[in-house]
Amino acid sequence: ASVPAPTAWWAPSSLCSASEPRILSITPLRVYSYAACGTCRKALQWLAQQGFSVEQGNLELVDITRTPPSPAELRQAFERLGRKRLFNTSGQSYRALGSAAVAALSDAEALAALAADGKLIKRPLLLGPGGLVLVGFRPEEWSAALLP
C-alpha cells in the first residue's frame, strides 16, 4: 500500500510506514450509525480501509438510535445538505409519520423530530472538521471529502 501525499488529514510520509499509514485529525470524525444498517456497515468498512478507526483516535462512533445527533449538529447538517437529504424515507419511523405529515412540519419541528428519533435520520451521518457533513454512503462522495 502506498502512503498518500501529506494533507491536513494524513501524517507526513516520513512518519508513516508503507504497511501502516497513520491518519491524523485534530478532531475525530463523528459517525452516527446503526449496527443493523447494511449501508452503515459498508461505510464503516470503507472508513477502516482508509485508516479511520476508533483505535487510531480519528473516529468516534455513535449509535444513532441511542444517541441521536444534537439539535445543533442537525441544524448544521440541515444547512449544508437541505432538509430532504436528512430524512430516512425508507425507515419505519418515517413511514409511521407519513410523508405528508413530514412535509407539513416546519423546519424547527422537523429538526425536533429528527433529534428525538435517530431512526428518522438517514444514515450513516458523518460530521467532521470545518463543518463537513456527509449522509448516506456514496464511496465517491466520501473519497472526495475525506481523502487527499
Short mmCIF file of N, CA and C in Angstrom, two decimals:
data_model
loop_
_atom_site.label_atom_id
_atom_site.label_comp_id
_atom_site.label_asym_id
_atom_site.label_seq_id
_atom_site.Cartn_x
_atom_site.Cartn_y
_atom_site.Cartn_z
N ALA A 1 0.85 -1.19 0.00
CA ALA A 1 0.00 0.00 0.00
C ALA A 1 0.88 1.23 0.00
N SER A 2 0.56 2.15 -0.86
CA SER A 2 1.35 3.38 -0.92
C SER A 2 0.82 4.37 0.09
N VAL A 3 1.69 5.23 0.56
CA VAL A 3 1.32 6.27 1.52
C VAL A 3 0.96 7.51 0.74
N PRO A 4 -0.22 8.07 0.95
CA PRO A 4 -0.64 9.25 0.20
C PRO A 4 0.17 10.48 0.59
N ALA A 5 0.12 11.47 -0.27
CA ALA A 5 0.81 12.73 0.00
C ALA A 5 0.22 13.38 1.24
N PRO A 6 1.04 14.12 1.99
CA PRO A 6 0.53 14.74 3.22
C PRO A 6 -0.55 15.78 2.93
N THR A 7 -1.54 15.81 3.78
CA THR A 7 -2.57 16.85 3.77
C THR A 7 -2.93 17.09 5.22
N ALA A 8 -3.98 17.85 5.44
CA ALA A 8 -4.42 18.10 6.81
C ALA A 8 -4.84 16.80 7.51
N TRP A 9 -5.25 15.78 6.73
CA TRP A 9 -5.74 14.55 7.33
C TRP A 9 -4.64 13.51 7.52
N TRP A 10 -3.64 13.53 6.69
CA TRP A 10 -2.66 12.46 6.68
C TRP A 10 -1.35 12.91 7.33
N ALA A 11 -0.71 11.99 8.00
CA ALA A 11 0.60 12.28 8.59
C ALA A 11 1.62 12.41 7.48
N PRO A 12 2.68 13.21 7.66
CA PRO A 12 3.74 13.26 6.65
C PRO A 12 4.29 11.86 6.42
N SER A 13 4.68 11.59 5.18
CA SER A 13 5.12 10.24 4.83
C SER A 13 6.33 9.81 5.66
N SER A 14 7.10 10.74 6.17
CA SER A 14 8.26 10.38 6.99
C SER A 14 7.84 9.76 8.33
N LEU A 15 6.57 9.97 8.73
CA LEU A 15 6.07 9.42 9.99
C LEU A 15 5.32 8.12 9.79
N CYS A 16 5.14 7.69 8.55
CA CYS A 16 4.33 6.52 8.24
C CYS A 16 5.18 5.40 7.68
N SER A 17 4.78 4.19 7.97
CA SER A 17 5.37 3.05 7.27
C SER A 17 4.47 2.71 6.11
N ALA A 18 5.01 2.12 5.07
CA ALA A 18 4.19 1.79 3.91
C ALA A 18 3.10 0.79 4.26
N SER A 19 3.34 -0.05 5.26
CA SER A 19 2.35 -1.06 5.61
C SER A 19 1.27 -0.52 6.54
N GLU A 20 1.52 0.62 7.19
CA GLU A 20 0.55 1.13 8.15
C GLU A 20 0.50 2.65 8.13
N PRO A 21 -0.15 3.24 7.10
CA PRO A 21 -0.26 4.70 7.10
C PRO A 21 -1.10 5.16 8.28
N ARG A 22 -0.73 6.26 8.86
CA ARG A 22 -1.47 6.79 10.00
C ARG A 22 -2.17 8.07 9.58
N ILE A 23 -3.44 8.09 9.83
CA ILE A 23 -4.23 9.26 9.52
C ILE A 23 -4.35 10.11 10.77
N LEU A 24 -4.13 11.39 10.60
CA LEU A 24 -4.22 12.31 11.72
C LEU A 24 -5.42 13.22 11.54
N SER A 25 -6.05 13.54 12.59
CA SER A 25 -7.12 14.51 12.59
C SER A 25 -7.19 15.09 13.99
N ILE A 26 -7.15 16.40 14.08
CA ILE A 26 -7.24 17.03 15.39
C ILE A 26 -8.59 16.71 16.01
N THR A 27 -9.64 16.79 15.22
CA THR A 27 -10.98 16.44 15.66
C THR A 27 -11.37 15.15 14.97
N PRO A 28 -11.70 14.11 15.73
CA PRO A 28 -12.09 12.86 15.06
C PRO A 28 -13.38 13.04 14.27
N LEU A 29 -13.51 12.24 13.23
CA LEU A 29 -14.77 12.19 12.51
C LEU A 29 -15.80 11.58 13.45
N ARG A 30 -16.98 12.13 13.49
CA ARG A 30 -18.06 11.55 14.28
C ARG A 30 -19.03 10.90 13.30
N VAL A 31 -19.24 9.60 13.47
CA VAL A 31 -20.15 8.87 12.59
C VAL A 31 -21.30 8.33 13.41
N TYR A 32 -22.49 8.80 13.06
CA TYR A 32 -23.71 8.29 13.66
C TYR A 32 -24.17 7.13 12.78
N SER A 33 -24.27 5.95 13.37
CA SER A 33 -24.65 4.78 12.59
C SER A 33 -25.55 3.88 13.41
N TYR A 34 -25.97 2.80 12.78
CA TYR A 34 -26.86 1.83 13.40
C TYR A 34 -26.35 0.45 13.02
N ALA A 35 -26.10 -0.40 14.00
CA ALA A 35 -25.46 -1.69 13.76
C ALA A 35 -26.25 -2.57 12.79
N ALA A 36 -27.56 -2.45 12.76
CA ALA A 36 -28.38 -3.29 11.88
C ALA A 36 -28.49 -2.73 10.45
N CYS A 37 -27.84 -1.63 10.19
CA CYS A 37 -27.92 -0.95 8.89
C CYS A 37 -26.78 -1.42 7.98
N GLY A 38 -27.12 -2.05 6.87
CA GLY A 38 -26.11 -2.53 5.93
C GLY A 38 -25.29 -1.40 5.32
N THR A 39 -25.91 -0.26 5.03
CA THR A 39 -25.19 0.88 4.49
C THR A 39 -24.18 1.40 5.49
N CYS A 40 -24.55 1.42 6.77
CA CYS A 40 -23.61 1.84 7.82
C CYS A 40 -22.42 0.90 7.89
N ARG A 41 -22.68 -0.39 7.81
CA ARG A 41 -21.58 -1.37 7.86
C ARG A 41 -20.64 -1.18 6.69
N LYS A 42 -21.18 -0.92 5.50
CA LYS A 42 -20.33 -0.67 4.33
C LYS A 42 -19.48 0.59 4.53
N ALA A 43 -20.10 1.64 5.06
CA ALA A 43 -19.37 2.89 5.29
C ALA A 43 -18.25 2.69 6.32
N LEU A 44 -18.55 1.97 7.40
CA LEU A 44 -17.53 1.74 8.43
C LEU A 44 -16.40 0.87 7.90
N GLN A 45 -16.73 -0.10 7.06
CA GLN A 45 -15.69 -0.92 6.44
C GLN A 45 -14.82 -0.07 5.53
N TRP A 46 -15.43 0.81 4.75
CA TRP A 46 -14.67 1.70 3.87
C TRP A 46 -13.77 2.63 4.70
N LEU A 47 -14.31 3.20 5.77
CA LEU A 47 -13.50 4.07 6.63
C LEU A 47 -12.30 3.31 7.20
N ALA A 48 -12.53 2.07 7.64
CA ALA A 48 -11.43 1.27 8.19
C ALA A 48 -10.37 1.02 7.12
N GLN A 49 -10.78 0.77 5.89
CA GLN A 49 -9.83 0.55 4.80
C GLN A 49 -9.01 1.80 4.52
N GLN A 50 -9.57 2.97 4.85
CA GLN A 50 -8.85 4.23 4.64
C GLN A 50 -8.01 4.61 5.86
N GLY A 51 -8.09 3.82 6.93
CA GLY A 51 -7.29 4.07 8.11
C GLY A 51 -8.00 4.82 9.23
N PHE A 52 -9.30 5.00 9.09
CA PHE A 52 -10.06 5.67 10.15
C PHE A 52 -10.59 4.62 11.11
N SER A 53 -10.33 4.80 12.40
CA SER A 53 -10.82 3.85 13.39
C SER A 53 -10.87 4.50 14.77
N VAL A 54 -11.69 3.92 15.62
CA VAL A 54 -11.77 4.39 17.00
C VAL A 54 -10.41 4.19 17.66
N GLU A 55 -9.77 3.06 17.37
CA GLU A 55 -8.46 2.75 17.97
C GLU A 55 -7.39 3.77 17.57
N GLN A 56 -7.46 4.26 16.34
CA GLN A 56 -6.49 5.26 15.87
C GLN A 56 -6.78 6.63 16.49
N GLY A 57 -7.98 6.79 17.04
CA GLY A 57 -8.34 8.07 17.65
C GLY A 57 -8.85 9.10 16.65
N ASN A 58 -9.10 8.67 15.40
CA ASN A 58 -9.57 9.62 14.40
C ASN A 58 -11.02 9.36 13.99
N LEU A 59 -11.71 8.54 14.79
CA LEU A 59 -13.10 8.21 14.50
C LEU A 59 -13.85 8.03 15.82
N GLU A 60 -15.00 8.68 15.91
CA GLU A 60 -15.90 8.50 17.04
C GLU A 60 -17.17 7.88 16.49
N LEU A 61 -17.55 6.74 17.02
CA LEU A 61 -18.72 6.02 16.55
C LEU A 61 -19.86 6.19 17.55
N VAL A 62 -21.04 6.61 17.07
CA VAL A 62 -22.18 6.86 17.93
C VAL A 62 -23.39 6.09 17.39
N ASP A 63 -24.07 5.37 18.25
CA ASP A 63 -25.30 4.66 17.86
C ASP A 63 -26.41 5.70 17.71
N ILE A 64 -26.85 5.90 16.49
CA ILE A 64 -27.84 6.94 16.18
C ILE A 64 -29.19 6.69 16.84
N THR A 65 -29.47 5.42 17.18
CA THR A 65 -30.76 5.11 17.81
C THR A 65 -30.75 5.39 19.30
N ARG A 66 -29.59 5.27 19.93
CA ARG A 66 -29.47 5.55 21.37
C ARG A 66 -29.14 7.00 21.65
N THR A 67 -28.30 7.58 20.80
CA THR A 67 -27.86 8.96 20.99
C THR A 67 -27.94 9.69 19.65
N PRO A 68 -29.12 10.21 19.32
CA PRO A 68 -29.25 10.95 18.05
C PRO A 68 -28.37 12.21 18.08
N PRO A 69 -28.05 12.74 16.91
CA PRO A 69 -27.29 13.98 16.87
C PRO A 69 -28.01 15.09 17.63
N SER A 70 -27.23 16.02 18.13
CA SER A 70 -27.80 17.15 18.86
C SER A 70 -28.54 18.07 17.88
N PRO A 71 -29.44 18.90 18.42
CA PRO A 71 -30.11 19.87 17.55
C PRO A 71 -29.12 20.75 16.79
N ALA A 72 -28.01 21.13 17.44
CA ALA A 72 -27.01 21.97 16.76
C ALA A 72 -26.35 21.21 15.61
N GLU A 73 -26.04 19.93 15.82
CA GLU A 73 -25.45 19.12 14.75
C GLU A 73 -26.44 18.95 13.60
N LEU A 74 -27.69 18.71 13.95
CA LEU A 74 -28.71 18.55 12.91
C LEU A 74 -28.92 19.85 12.13
N ARG A 75 -28.88 20.97 12.83
CA ARG A 75 -29.02 22.26 12.14
C ARG A 75 -27.87 22.46 11.15
N GLN A 76 -26.67 22.09 11.58
CA GLN A 76 -25.50 22.18 10.68
C GLN A 76 -25.72 21.31 9.45
N ALA A 77 -26.17 20.08 9.66
CA ALA A 77 -26.43 19.17 8.54
C ALA A 77 -27.54 19.71 7.65
N PHE A 78 -28.58 20.23 8.26
CA PHE A 78 -29.71 20.82 7.54
C PHE A 78 -29.23 21.95 6.64
N GLU A 79 -28.38 22.83 7.19
CA GLU A 79 -27.88 23.97 6.42
C GLU A 79 -26.96 23.53 5.29
N ARG A 80 -26.19 22.48 5.50
CA ARG A 80 -25.25 22.00 4.47
C ARG A 80 -25.93 21.18 3.39
N LEU A 81 -26.88 20.33 3.78
CA LEU A 81 -27.43 19.35 2.85
C LEU A 81 -28.88 19.59 2.45
N GLY A 82 -29.58 20.37 3.23
CA GLY A 82 -31.01 20.55 2.98
C GLY A 82 -31.82 19.54 3.78
N ARG A 83 -33.04 19.88 3.98
CA ARG A 83 -33.94 19.09 4.82
C ARG A 83 -34.19 17.69 4.25
N LYS A 84 -34.45 17.61 2.98
CA LYS A 84 -34.87 16.35 2.35
C LYS A 84 -33.84 15.24 2.52
N ARG A 85 -32.54 15.56 2.41
CA ARG A 85 -31.50 14.52 2.50
C ARG A 85 -31.33 13.97 3.90
N LEU A 86 -31.84 14.64 4.92
CA LEU A 86 -31.65 14.19 6.29
C LEU A 86 -32.62 13.09 6.70
N PHE A 87 -33.76 13.01 6.04
CA PHE A 87 -34.77 12.04 6.45
C PHE A 87 -34.52 10.67 5.83
N ASN A 88 -34.62 9.64 6.66
CA ASN A 88 -34.52 8.25 6.23
C ASN A 88 -35.91 7.84 5.72
N THR A 89 -36.17 8.12 4.47
CA THR A 89 -37.52 7.94 3.92
C THR A 89 -37.91 6.46 3.78
N SER A 90 -36.96 5.56 3.91
CA SER A 90 -37.31 4.13 3.82
C SER A 90 -37.46 3.48 5.19
N GLY A 91 -37.28 4.25 6.25
CA GLY A 91 -37.35 3.69 7.59
C GLY A 91 -38.76 3.61 8.15
N GLN A 92 -38.91 2.76 9.18
CA GLN A 92 -40.22 2.56 9.82
C GLN A 92 -40.73 3.84 10.49
N SER A 93 -39.82 4.58 11.12
CA SER A 93 -40.26 5.80 11.81
C SER A 93 -40.84 6.80 10.82
N TYR A 94 -40.20 6.93 9.67
CA TYR A 94 -40.69 7.86 8.64
C TYR A 94 -42.04 7.39 8.11
N ARG A 95 -42.14 6.09 7.82
CA ARG A 95 -43.39 5.55 7.29
C ARG A 95 -44.52 5.69 8.31
N ALA A 96 -44.19 5.56 9.60
CA ALA A 96 -45.21 5.70 10.64
C ALA A 96 -45.75 7.13 10.67
N LEU A 97 -44.87 8.11 10.47
CA LEU A 97 -45.33 9.50 10.43
C LEU A 97 -46.07 9.79 9.13
N GLY A 98 -45.57 9.28 8.04
CA GLY A 98 -46.14 9.54 6.72
C GLY A 98 -45.47 10.72 6.06
N SER A 99 -45.26 10.61 4.77
CA SER A 99 -44.55 11.66 4.05
C SER A 99 -45.31 12.99 4.08
N ALA A 100 -46.63 12.95 4.06
CA ALA A 100 -47.41 14.20 4.10
C ALA A 100 -47.23 14.91 5.44
N ALA A 101 -47.21 14.15 6.53
CA ALA A 101 -47.01 14.75 7.85
C ALA A 101 -45.62 15.34 7.97
N VAL A 102 -44.63 14.65 7.44
CA VAL A 102 -43.26 15.17 7.49
C VAL A 102 -43.15 16.44 6.65
N ALA A 103 -43.76 16.43 5.48
CA ALA A 103 -43.73 17.61 4.60
C ALA A 103 -44.41 18.81 5.26
N ALA A 104 -45.42 18.56 6.09
CA ALA A 104 -46.16 19.64 6.74
C ALA A 104 -45.41 20.24 7.94
N LEU A 105 -44.36 19.57 8.42
CA LEU A 105 -43.61 20.08 9.56
C LEU A 105 -42.86 21.36 9.19
N SER A 106 -42.82 22.30 10.12
CA SER A 106 -41.95 23.46 9.92
C SER A 106 -40.51 22.97 10.05
N ASP A 107 -39.55 23.78 9.66
CA ASP A 107 -38.15 23.39 9.78
C ASP A 107 -37.80 23.10 11.24
N ALA A 108 -38.28 23.94 12.15
CA ALA A 108 -37.99 23.75 13.58
C ALA A 108 -38.61 22.43 14.07
N GLU A 109 -39.83 22.14 13.63
CA GLU A 109 -40.48 20.88 14.02
C GLU A 109 -39.75 19.68 13.41
N ALA A 110 -39.29 19.82 12.19
CA ALA A 110 -38.56 18.73 11.54
C ALA A 110 -37.26 18.45 12.29
N LEU A 111 -36.54 19.50 12.66
CA LEU A 111 -35.29 19.31 13.41
C LEU A 111 -35.57 18.68 14.77
N ALA A 112 -36.64 19.08 15.42
CA ALA A 112 -37.00 18.49 16.72
C ALA A 112 -37.35 17.02 16.56
N ALA A 113 -38.07 16.67 15.50
CA ALA A 113 -38.43 15.27 15.26
C ALA A 113 -37.18 14.43 15.00
N LEU A 114 -36.26 14.96 14.20
CA LEU A 114 -35.02 14.25 13.91
C LEU A 114 -34.19 14.05 15.19
N ALA A 115 -34.12 15.08 16.02
CA ALA A 115 -33.35 15.00 17.26
C ALA A 115 -33.97 14.01 18.25
N ALA A 116 -35.29 13.82 18.16
CA ALA A 116 -35.98 12.94 19.10
C ALA A 116 -35.94 11.47 18.68
N ASP A 117 -35.76 11.20 17.40
CA ASP A 117 -35.80 9.82 16.90
C ASP A 117 -34.71 9.62 15.87
N GLY A 118 -33.60 9.00 16.30
CA GLY A 118 -32.47 8.77 15.40
C GLY A 118 -32.81 7.93 14.19
N LYS A 119 -33.85 7.10 14.29
CA LYS A 119 -34.22 6.27 13.14
C LYS A 119 -34.86 7.08 12.02
N LEU A 120 -35.26 8.32 12.30
CA LEU A 120 -35.77 9.21 11.25
C LEU A 120 -34.65 9.75 10.37
N ILE A 121 -33.42 9.68 10.86
CA ILE A 121 -32.28 10.30 10.18
C ILE A 121 -31.65 9.31 9.21
N LYS A 122 -31.41 9.78 7.99
CA LYS A 122 -30.71 8.95 7.01
C LYS A 122 -29.32 8.67 7.57
N ARG A 123 -28.87 7.44 7.38
CA ARG A 123 -27.59 7.07 7.95
C ARG A 123 -26.73 6.34 6.93
N PRO A 124 -25.45 6.31 7.20
CA PRO A 124 -24.76 6.96 8.31
C PRO A 124 -24.71 8.47 8.12
N LEU A 125 -24.54 9.16 9.21
CA LEU A 125 -24.36 10.61 9.22
C LEU A 125 -22.96 10.86 9.74
N LEU A 126 -22.13 11.48 8.92
CA LEU A 126 -20.74 11.76 9.29
C LEU A 126 -20.58 13.26 9.47
N LEU A 127 -20.00 13.65 10.60
CA LEU A 127 -19.68 15.05 10.88
C LEU A 127 -18.17 15.16 11.07
N GLY A 128 -17.58 16.13 10.42
CA GLY A 128 -16.13 16.28 10.51
C GLY A 128 -15.72 17.73 10.67
N PRO A 129 -14.42 17.95 10.75
CA PRO A 129 -13.87 19.29 10.93
C PRO A 129 -14.30 20.23 9.80
N GLY A 130 -14.38 21.50 10.13
CA GLY A 130 -14.70 22.50 9.12
C GLY A 130 -16.13 22.45 8.64
N GLY A 131 -17.02 21.84 9.42
CA GLY A 131 -18.41 21.78 9.03
C GLY A 131 -18.73 20.68 8.03
N LEU A 132 -17.82 19.75 7.85
CA LEU A 132 -18.06 18.64 6.93
C LEU A 132 -19.25 17.81 7.38
N VAL A 133 -20.18 17.56 6.45
CA VAL A 133 -21.35 16.73 6.72
C VAL A 133 -21.55 15.81 5.53
N LEU A 134 -21.63 14.51 5.81
CA LEU A 134 -21.96 13.52 4.78
C LEU A 134 -23.10 12.67 5.31
N VAL A 135 -24.04 12.33 4.45
CA VAL A 135 -25.16 11.49 4.87
C VAL A 135 -25.37 10.42 3.81
N GLY A 136 -25.75 9.22 4.28
CA GLY A 136 -25.80 8.10 3.36
C GLY A 136 -24.38 7.71 3.03
N PHE A 137 -24.19 6.67 2.28
CA PHE A 137 -22.82 6.30 1.92
C PHE A 137 -22.70 6.17 0.42
N ARG A 138 -21.98 7.13 -0.14
CA ARG A 138 -21.61 7.10 -1.56
C ARG A 138 -20.09 7.14 -1.58
N PRO A 139 -19.44 6.02 -1.89
CA PRO A 139 -17.97 5.97 -1.81
C PRO A 139 -17.27 7.13 -2.53
N GLU A 140 -17.76 7.50 -3.70
CA GLU A 140 -17.10 8.58 -4.44
C GLU A 140 -17.23 9.92 -3.71
N GLU A 141 -18.37 10.17 -3.09
CA GLU A 141 -18.57 11.41 -2.33
C GLU A 141 -17.68 11.42 -1.08
N TRP A 142 -17.62 10.29 -0.39
CA TRP A 142 -16.79 10.21 0.81
C TRP A 142 -15.30 10.32 0.46
N SER A 143 -14.90 9.70 -0.64
CA SER A 143 -13.50 9.80 -1.07
C SER A 143 -13.13 11.24 -1.35
N ALA A 144 -13.97 11.95 -2.10
CA ALA A 144 -13.69 13.34 -2.44
C ALA A 144 -13.60 14.22 -1.20
N ALA A 145 -14.43 13.93 -0.20
CA ALA A 145 -14.45 14.76 1.01
C ALA A 145 -13.37 14.41 2.02
N LEU A 146 -12.93 13.15 2.06
CA LEU A 146 -12.06 12.70 3.15
C LEU A 146 -10.64 12.34 2.75
N LEU A 147 -10.41 12.06 1.48
CA LEU A 147 -9.08 11.59 1.09
C LEU A 147 -8.33 12.66 0.31
N PRO A 148 -7.01 12.60 0.38
CA PRO A 148 -6.20 13.59 -0.33
C PRO A 148 -6.30 13.45 -1.84
#
